[in-house]
PDB file of C-alpha atoms in Angstrom:
ATOM      1  CA  MET A 210      37.524  10.666  48.347  1.00  0.00           C
ATOM      2  CA  LYS A 211      34.090  11.711  47.137  1.00  0.00           C
ATOM      3  CA  LEU A 212      34.860  10.155  43.759  1.00  0.00           C
ATOM      4  CA  PHE A 213      35.643   6.791  45.443  1.00  0.00           C
ATOM      5  CA  TYR A 214      32.294   6.724  47.255  1.00  0.00           C
ATOM      6  CA  SER A 215      30.419   7.442  44.026  1.00  0.00           C
ATOM      7  CA  PHE A 216      31.941   4.311  42.437  1.00  0.00           C
ATOM      8  CA  TYR A 217      31.701   2.170  45.594  1.00  0.00           C
ATOM      9  CA  PRO A 218      28.182   0.742  44.893  1.00  0.00           C
ATOM     10  CA  PHE A 219      29.182   0.030  41.312  1.00  0.00           C
ATOM     11  CA  TYR A 220      32.195  -2.038  42.423  1.00  0.00           C
ATOM     12  CA  LEU A 221      30.065  -3.932  44.929  1.00  0.00           C
ATOM     13  CA  PHE A 222      27.621  -4.703  42.121  1.00  0.00           C
ATOM     14  CA  LYS A 223      30.469  -6.026  39.939  1.00  0.00           C
ATOM     15  CA  ILE A 224      31.795  -8.191  42.767  1.00  0.00           C
ATOM     16  CA  ALA A 225      28.324  -9.606  43.449  1.00  0.00           C
ATOM     17  CA  ILE A 226      27.813 -10.441  39.759  1.00  0.00           C
ATOM     18  CA  PHE A 227      31.244 -12.059  39.583  1.00  0.00           C
ATOM     19  CA  LEU A 228      30.540 -14.240  42.618  1.00  0.00           C
ATOM     20  CA  LEU A 229      27.139 -15.220  41.259  1.00  0.00           C
ATOM     21  CA  VAL A 230      28.575 -16.246  37.898  1.00  0.00           C
ATOM     22  CA  ALA A 231      31.556 -18.012  39.482  1.00  0.00           C
ATOM     23  CA  TYR A 232      29.461 -20.175  41.824  1.00  0.00           C
ATOM     24  CA  LEU A 233      26.450 -20.781  39.555  1.00  0.00           C
ATOM     25  CA  PRO A 234      27.963 -23.872  37.851  1.00  0.00           C
ATOM     26  CA  LEU A 235      28.681 -25.409  41.259  1.00  0.00           C
ATOM     27  CA  SER A 236      25.001 -25.291  42.175  1.00  0.00           C
ATOM     28  CA  ILE A 237      23.919 -26.936  38.912  1.00  0.00           C
ATOM     29  CA  THR A 238      25.641 -30.280  39.523  1.00  0.00           C
ATOM     30  CA  ALA A 239      23.279 -33.197  39.177  1.00  0.00           C
ATOM     31  CA  GLU A 240      23.049 -36.115  41.567  1.00  0.00           C
ATOM     32  CA  VAL A 241      22.641 -39.772  40.789  1.00  0.00           C
ATOM     33  CA  SER A 242      18.945 -40.549  41.139  1.00  0.00           C
ATOM     34  CA  ASN A 243      17.507 -43.490  43.064  1.00  0.00           C
ATOM     35  CA  LYS A 244      16.355 -44.973  39.763  1.00  0.00           C
ATOM     36  CA  ASP A 245      19.915 -44.940  38.425  1.00  0.00           C
ATOM     37  CA  GLN A 246      21.223 -46.479  41.629  1.00  0.00           C
ATOM     38  CA  SER A 247      18.638 -49.243  41.512  1.00  0.00           C
ATOM     39  CA  ILE A 248      19.537 -50.043  37.890  1.00  0.00           C
ATOM     40  CA  ILE A 249      23.215 -50.256  38.829  1.00  0.00           C
ATOM     41  CA  ARG A 250      22.389 -52.463  41.828  1.00  0.00           C
ATOM     42  CA  TYR A 251      20.265 -54.678  39.558  1.00  0.00           C
ATOM     43  CA  HIS A 252      23.223 -55.202  37.235  1.00  0.00           C
ATOM     44  CA  ILE A 253      25.600 -55.887  40.121  1.00  0.00           C
ATOM     45  CA  LYS A 254      23.178 -58.326  41.751  1.00  0.00           C
ATOM     46  CA  ASN A 255      22.797 -60.278  38.504  1.00  0.00           C
ATOM     47  CA  GLY A 256      26.544 -60.351  37.843  1.00  0.00           C
ATOM     48  CA  GLU A 257      26.270 -58.049  34.829  1.00  0.00           C
ATOM     49  CA  TYR A 258      29.338 -56.072  35.787  1.00  0.00           C
ATOM     50  CA  GLN A 259      30.112 -54.722  32.313  1.00  0.00           C
ATOM     51  CA  ASP A 260      26.584 -53.295  31.976  1.00  0.00           C
ATOM     52  CA  ALA A 261      26.909 -51.678  35.395  1.00  0.00           C
ATOM     53  CA  LYS A 262      30.317 -50.229  34.484  1.00  0.00           C
ATOM     54  CA  ASN A 263      28.928 -48.835  31.227  1.00  0.00           C
ATOM     55  CA  LEU A 264      26.071 -47.171  33.091  1.00  0.00           C
ATOM     56  CA  ILE A 265      28.463 -45.752  35.692  1.00  0.00           C
ATOM     57  CA  GLU A 266      30.632 -44.396  32.884  1.00  0.00           C
ATOM     58  CA  GLN A 267      27.611 -42.721  31.257  1.00  0.00           C
ATOM     59  CA  LEU A 268      26.514 -41.208  34.559  1.00  0.00           C
ATOM     60  CA  SER A 269      30.053 -40.018  35.302  1.00  0.00           C
ATOM     61  CA  ILE A 270      29.870 -37.717  32.295  1.00  0.00           C
ATOM     62  CA  VAL A 271      27.233 -35.621  34.018  1.00  0.00           C
ATOM     63  CA  ASN A 272      28.135 -36.442  37.637  1.00  0.00           C
ATOM     64  CA  PHE A 273      31.929 -36.424  37.575  1.00  0.00           C
ATOM     65  CA  ASN A 274      33.605 -37.221  40.904  1.00  0.00           C
ATOM     66  CA  ASP A 275      30.334 -38.449  42.402  1.00  0.00           C
ATOM     67  CA  PRO A 276      31.231 -40.527  45.492  1.00  0.00           C
ATOM     68  CA  GLN A 277      28.279 -42.879  45.014  1.00  0.00           C
ATOM     69  CA  LEU A 278      29.420 -43.763  41.481  1.00  0.00           C
ATOM     70  CA  GLU A 279      32.995 -44.270  42.688  1.00  0.00           C
ATOM     71  CA  LEU A 280      31.700 -46.566  45.417  1.00  0.00           C
ATOM     72  CA  PHE A 281      29.743 -48.628  42.879  1.00  0.00           C
ATOM     73  CA  ALA A 282      32.802 -48.825  40.589  1.00  0.00           C
ATOM     74  CA  THR A 283      34.978 -50.005  43.478  1.00  0.00           C
ATOM     75  CA  GLU A 284      32.360 -52.560  44.532  1.00  0.00           C
ATOM     76  CA  ILE A 285      32.313 -53.956  40.991  1.00  0.00           C
ATOM     77  CA  LEU A 286      36.106 -54.076  40.965  1.00  0.00           C
ATOM     78  CA  ILE A 287      36.104 -56.073  44.205  1.00  0.00           C
ATOM     79  CA  LEU A 288      33.469 -58.503  42.897  1.00  0.00           C
ATOM     80  CA  GLU A 289      35.406 -59.011  39.647  1.00  0.00           C
ATOM     81  CA  ALA A 290      38.582 -59.602  41.643  1.00  0.00           C
ATOM     82  CA  GLU A 291      36.791 -62.144  43.841  1.00  0.00           C
ATOM     83  CA  ASN A 292      35.438 -63.959  40.760  1.00  0.00           C
ATOM     84  CA  ALA A 293      38.954 -64.087  39.299  1.00  0.00           C
ATOM     85  CA  TYR A 294      40.270 -65.385  42.634  1.00  0.00           C
ATOM     86  CA  ASN A 295      37.657 -68.168  42.692  1.00  0.00           C
ATOM     87  CA  LYS A 296      38.641 -69.133  39.132  1.00  0.00           C
ATOM     88  CA  LYS A 297      42.285 -69.309  40.285  1.00  0.00           C
ATOM     89  CA  LEU A 298      43.227 -66.361  38.093  1.00  0.00           C
ATOM     90  CA  TYR A 299      45.493 -65.041  40.825  1.00  0.00           C
ATOM     91  CA  LYS A 300      47.395 -62.461  38.777  1.00  0.00           C
ATOM     92  CA  THR A 301      44.210 -60.827  37.506  1.00  0.00           C
ATOM     93  CA  SER A 302      42.689 -61.028  40.952  1.00  0.00           C
ATOM     94  CA  TYR A 303      45.749 -59.467  42.581  1.00  0.00           C
ATOM     95  CA  GLU A 304      45.782 -56.566  40.082  1.00  0.00           C
ATOM     96  CA  LYS A 305      42.105 -55.820  40.678  1.00  0.00           C
ATOM     97  CA  PHE A 306      42.404 -56.111  44.457  1.00  0.00           C
ATOM     98  CA  MET A 307      45.362 -53.698  44.359  1.00  0.00           C
ATOM     99  CA  LYS A 308      43.271 -51.164  42.404  1.00  0.00           C
ATOM    100  CA  ALA A 309      40.431 -51.617  44.876  1.00  0.00           C
ATOM    101  CA  ASN A 310      42.858 -51.214  47.770  1.00  0.00           C
ATOM    102  CA  VAL A 311      43.797 -47.757  46.491  1.00  0.00           C
ATOM    103  CA  LYS A 312      40.157 -46.651  46.579  1.00  0.00           C
ATOM    104  CA  TRP A 313      38.864 -48.633  49.553  1.00  0.00           C
ATOM    105  CA  SER A 314      41.778 -49.758  51.690  1.00  0.00           C
ATOM    106  CA  THR A 315      39.660 -50.643  54.742  1.00  0.00           C
ATOM    107  CA  HIS A 316      37.476 -53.202  52.968  1.00  0.00           C
ATOM    108  CA  PRO A 317      37.938 -56.518  54.859  1.00  0.00           C
ATOM    109  CA  LEU A 318      37.757 -58.774  51.783  1.00  0.00           C
ATOM    110  CA  VAL A 319      40.366 -56.699  49.974  1.00  0.00           C
ATOM    111  CA  GLN A 320      42.731 -56.911  52.945  1.00  0.00           C
ATOM    112  CA  GLN A 321      42.119 -60.654  53.376  1.00  0.00           C
ATOM    113  CA  ARG A 322      42.672 -61.517  49.706  1.00  0.00           C
ATOM    114  CA  LEU A 323      45.770 -59.361  49.392  1.00  0.00           C
ATOM    115  CA  SER A 324      47.332 -61.056  52.401  1.00  0.00           C
ATOM    116  CA  GLU A 325      46.419 -64.492  50.968  1.00  0.00           C
ATOM    117  CA  LEU A 326      47.765 -63.608  47.537  1.00  0.00           C
ATOM    118  CA  GLN A 327      51.111 -62.572  49.020  1.00  0.00           C
ATOM    119  CA  ASN A 328      51.628 -66.205  50.004  1.00  0.00           C
ATOM    120  CA  ILE A 329      50.615 -67.607  46.601  1.00  0.00           C
ATOM    121  CA  LYS A 330      52.561 -67.609  43.367  1.00  0.00           C
ATOM    122  CA  ILE A 331      50.751 -64.871  41.461  1.00  0.00           C
ATOM    123  CA  VAL A 332      50.032 -66.331  38.026  1.00  0.00           C
ATOM    124  CA  ASP A 333      46.789 -66.950  36.229  1.00  0.00           C
ATOM    125  CA  ASN A 334      45.862 -70.626  36.182  1.00  0.00           C
ATOM    126  CA  THR A 335      44.973 -71.075  32.524  1.00  0.00           C
ATOM    127  CA  ASN A 336      44.794 -74.873  32.774  1.00  0.00           C
ATOM    128  CA  ALA A 337      41.087 -74.682  33.483  1.00  0.00           C
ATOM    129  CA  SER A 338      39.272 -76.505  30.755  1.00  0.00           C
ATOM    130  CA  PHE A 339      36.638 -74.583  28.883  1.00  0.00           C
ATOM    131  CA  ARG A 340      34.261 -76.482  26.687  1.00  0.00           C
ATOM    132  CA  LYS A 341      33.324 -74.630  23.542  1.00  0.00           C
ATOM    133  CA  LEU A 342      29.799 -75.156  22.359  1.00  0.00           C
ATOM    134  CA  PRO A 343      29.209 -75.625  18.663  1.00  0.00           C
ATOM    135  CA  ILE A 344      27.487 -72.706  16.993  1.00  0.00           C
ATOM    136  CA  ASP A 345      24.443 -74.836  16.130  1.00  0.00           C
ATOM    137  CA  SER A 346      23.773 -75.626  19.792  1.00  0.00           C
ATOM    138  CA  VAL A 347      23.432 -71.955  20.747  1.00  0.00           C
ATOM    139  CA  THR A 348      19.783 -70.994  20.601  1.00  0.00           C
ATOM    140  CA  GLU A 349      18.287 -67.573  20.868  1.00  0.00           C
ATOM    141  CA  GLN A 350      16.383 -67.091  24.105  1.00  0.00           C
ATOM    142  CA  PRO A 351      13.098 -65.179  24.080  1.00  0.00           C
ATOM    143  CA  ILE A 352      13.007 -61.893  25.982  1.00  0.00           C
ATOM    144  CA  THR A 353      11.353 -62.231  29.374  1.00  0.00           C
ATOM    145  CA  PRO A 354       8.971 -59.567  30.727  1.00  0.00           C
ATOM    146  CA  ASP A 355      11.588 -58.554  33.324  1.00  0.00           C
ATOM    147  CA  GLN A 356      14.179 -58.031  30.621  1.00  0.00           C
ATOM    148  CA  LEU A 357      11.696 -56.069  28.535  1.00  0.00           C
ATOM    149  CA  GLN A 358      10.809 -53.889  31.512  1.00  0.00           C
ATOM    150  CA  PHE A 359      14.503 -53.325  32.171  1.00  0.00           C
ATOM    151  CA  LEU A 360      15.104 -52.337  28.547  1.00  0.00           C
ATOM    152  CA  HIS A 361      12.216 -49.864  28.693  1.00  0.00           C
ATOM    153  CA  SER A 362      13.572 -48.369  31.912  1.00  0.00           C
ATOM    154  CA  ARG A 363      17.044 -48.123  30.340  1.00  0.00           C
ATOM    155  CA  ILE A 364      15.643 -46.338  27.286  1.00  0.00           C
ATOM    156  CA  SER A 365      13.705 -43.900  29.452  1.00  0.00           C
ATOM    157  CA  PHE A 366      16.839 -43.330  31.530  1.00  0.00           C
ATOM    158  CA  LEU A 367      18.858 -42.502  28.412  1.00  0.00           C
ATOM    159  CA  GLU A 368      16.137 -40.121  27.245  1.00  0.00           C
ATOM    160  CA  GLU A 369      16.253 -38.404  30.659  1.00  0.00           C
ATOM    161  CA  MET A 370      20.045 -38.154  30.383  1.00  0.00           C
ATOM    162  CA  ILE A 371      19.745 -36.450  27.005  1.00  0.00           C
ATOM    163  CA  LEU A 372      17.220 -33.968  28.418  1.00  0.00           C
ATOM    164  CA  GLU A 373      19.483 -33.253  31.400  1.00  0.00           C
ATOM    165  CA  GLU A 374      22.458 -32.662  29.113  1.00  0.00           C
ATOM    166  CA  LYS A 375      20.382 -30.226  27.055  1.00  0.00           C
ATOM    167  CA  LYS A 376      19.313 -28.397  30.244  1.00  0.00           C
ATOM    168  CA  ILE A 377      22.902 -28.120  31.419  1.00  0.00           C
ATOM    169  CA  TYR A 378      23.954 -26.850  27.997  1.00  0.00           C
ATOM    170  CA  ARG A 379      21.191 -24.206  28.016  1.00  0.00           C
ATOM    171  CA  ILE A 380      22.008 -23.089  31.560  1.00  0.00           C
ATOM    172  CA  THR A 381      25.730 -22.905  30.830  1.00  0.00           C
ATOM    173  CA  THR A 382      25.138 -20.989  27.604  1.00  0.00           C
ATOM    174  CA  SER A 383      22.782 -18.531  29.266  1.00  0.00           C
ATOM    175  CA  ALA A 384      25.230 -18.032  32.166  1.00  0.00           C
ATOM    176  CA  LEU A 385      28.066 -17.315  29.748  1.00  0.00           C
ATOM    177  CA  LEU A 386      25.940 -14.934  27.678  1.00  0.00           C
ATOM    178  CA  GLY A 387      24.722 -13.213  30.836  1.00  0.00           C
ATOM    179  CA  THR A 388      28.300 -12.791  32.008  1.00  0.00           C
ATOM    180  CA  PHE A 389      29.286 -11.364  28.635  1.00  0.00           C
ATOM    181  CA  PHE A 390      26.412  -8.865  28.579  1.00  0.00           C
ATOM    182  CA  LEU A 391      26.977  -7.867  32.206  1.00  0.00           C
ATOM    183  CA  GLY A 392      30.635  -7.258  31.391  1.00  0.00           C
ATOM    184  CA  ILE A 393      29.665  -5.046  28.473  1.00  0.00           C
ATOM    185  CA  LEU A 394      27.085  -3.237  30.612  1.00  0.00           C
ATOM    186  CA  GLY A 395      29.629  -2.733  33.390  1.00  0.00           C
ATOM    187  CA  THR A 396      32.186  -1.386  30.933  1.00  0.00           C
ATOM    188  CA  LEU A 397      29.623   1.018  29.462  1.00  0.00           C
ATOM    189  CA  LEU A 398      28.611   2.192  32.921  1.00  0.00           C
ATOM    190  CA  LEU A 399      32.233   2.653  33.915  1.00  0.00           C
ATOM    191  CA  PHE A 400      33.005   4.774  30.857  1.00  0.00           C
ATOM    192  CA  SER A 401      29.766   6.747  31.102  1.00  0.00           C
ATOM    193  CA  ARG A 402      30.571   7.724  34.723  1.00  0.00           C
ATOM    194  CA  THR A 403      34.099   8.834  33.955  1.00  0.00           C
ATOM    195  CA  LYS A 404      32.987  11.367  31.319  1.00  0.00           C
TER     196      LYS A 404
END
């Protein structure tokens, strides 16, 4: 019994180190900043859904399963479905509303449109006439100061993302190396005590 009590603090130390290393990555998770949220809202407000989805996808790499990003993605899906519904693209609209219903089943617009689409023949109305402009009539628009400011903020955001990824890589690497060295140290201590 005396032998057990001599190793008791050592085992407590090992358990504490294990718990620290196991829960360290959970405390490192990053959150979506207000700046990122405002950029996403800017894209959504201006109808630039693809840009917003690209940004959400980039942020999801670092912030996987973030509820705020999932909410933004669902909001975009609902807006795209509504646009398709207004263009009488009922099949596309129905598919997008069904995807949105899986994520946000209590949204009133989703429920309303799904009930309306059940009474409509679900096909895309491709009879809408689209007028193609000749290539010569398309002119390049100058960049406005708002667009330039947005581009600068986007570049700074991407630079911040790269720095955050490097920080996470360094922290993860140091945690793994620390775990490795603590394991070696624990093994050496265990064998030195048994001799």
